[in-house]
Amino acid sequence: MTSGDLNVELNELDQAAQFVAKAYDDITNGKKAVDKEANDVMLGSWTGHLASKVKDGYETWLDGFNEVLKSLQESSDILSEIRQSYANRDHENASNFQSIGGESGGMLNLP
């Protein structure tokens, strides 16, 4: 392969998309546990000025955390779309190759 060639392994794109999707699921499940604990404390027995400050900080953290989750979901979707695009291109190329004389004989009828 020369430096200008592009080689895409579809199974590796699948694995990457699945890895990112699993990370998203794992982090989402962890977030649910953190949310429950935080809400139990902030909405339960803890009140006053410091509780309000902690709640503000938690909400800021939560906003950032949700951005990370959104990015993971988008990354997984993009990897899946790229994989499908390359698979479609491979199929088209194989069809074109066969129609001009590839494995089925075609117009070129090469020995």
C-alpha atoms as one frame of an Amber mdcrd trajectory, in Angstrom:
protein
   0.000   0.000   0.000   1.360   3.428  -0.920   1.042   6.435   1.336  -1.971
   7.684  -0.651  -3.997   4.465  -0.341  -6.917   4.217   2.026  -7.650   0.920
   3.699 -10.710   0.696   5.923 -11.418  -2.394   7.989 -15.200  -2.535   8.389
 -15.029  -4.880  11.366 -12.732  -2.424  13.163 -15.217   0.390  12.539 -17.934
  -1.876  13.962 -15.807  -2.596  17.022 -15.068   1.093  17.558 -18.753   2.029
  17.284 -19.703  -0.754  19.698 -16.974   0.293  22.146 -18.193   3.895  22.159
 -21.833   2.789  22.484 -20.920   0.545  25.435 -18.980   3.375  27.066 -22.056
   5.565  26.654 -24.272   2.913  28.265 -21.839   2.282  31.132 -21.414   5.977
  31.859 -25.168   6.576  31.645 -25.774   3.811  34.184 -23.116   5.269  36.480
 -24.665   8.704  36.115 -28.038   7.342  37.230 -26.457   6.069  40.446 -24.720
   9.410  41.052 -27.963  11.289  40.355 -29.824   9.170  42.884 -27.220   9.732
  45.586 -26.952  13.450  44.855 -30.707  13.923  44.847 -31.083  11.953  48.078
 -28.659  14.358  49.740 -29.640  17.627  48.070 -33.391  17.095  48.183 -33.400
  15.277  51.482 -31.806  16.088  54.779 -29.208  18.623  53.681 -30.417  22.212
  53.605 -29.016  25.695  53.902 -26.472  27.873  52.144 -23.835  25.163  51.637
 -26.396  22.723  50.284 -27.413  25.342  47.735 -23.776  25.871  46.697 -23.225
  22.146  46.282 -26.406  21.903  44.207 -25.206  24.731  41.938 -21.840  23.002
  41.495 -23.507  19.682  40.805 -25.746  21.231  38.163 -22.706  22.775  36.447
 -20.952  19.402  36.538 -24.099  17.725  35.219 -24.258  20.113  32.256 -20.675
  19.227  31.303 -21.320  15.557  31.870 -24.347  15.648  29.574 -22.169  17.230
  26.869 -19.749  14.303  27.195 -22.637  11.848  26.848 -23.937  13.705  23.813
 -20.468  13.569  22.220 -20.187   9.831  22.864 -23.581   9.201  21.282 -22.706
  11.343  18.264 -19.340   9.585  17.886 -20.978   6.168  17.931 -23.544   7.284
  15.354 -20.869   8.783  13.094 -18.720   5.641  13.249 -21.739   3.536  12.298
 -22.597   5.870   9.413 -19.010   5.820   8.141 -18.947   2.031   8.315 -22.172
   1.810   6.310 -20.870   4.292   3.750 -17.686   2.275   3.197 -19.668  -0.978
   3.016 -21.942   0.543   0.371 -18.930   1.793  -1.589 -17.278  -1.637  -1.439
 -20.466  -3.234  -2.743 -20.729  -0.689  -5.590 -17.076  -1.167  -6.526 -17.454
  -4.947  -6.550 -20.544  -4.670  -8.765 -18.756  -2.306 -11.152 -15.701  -4.552
 -11.277 -17.808  -7.578 -12.148 -19.681  -5.702 -14.874 -16.452  -4.767 -16.705
 -14.820  -8.165 -16.587 -14.146  -9.154 -13.047 -14.752 -12.590 -11.655 -17.862
 -13.238 -13.792 -16.217 -12.668 -17.180 -17.952  -9.436 -18.176 -16.968  -7.270
 -21.146 -13.212  -7.630 -20.838 -13.201 -11.435 -20.779  -9.608 -11.542 -19.565
  -7.737 -14.859 -19.265
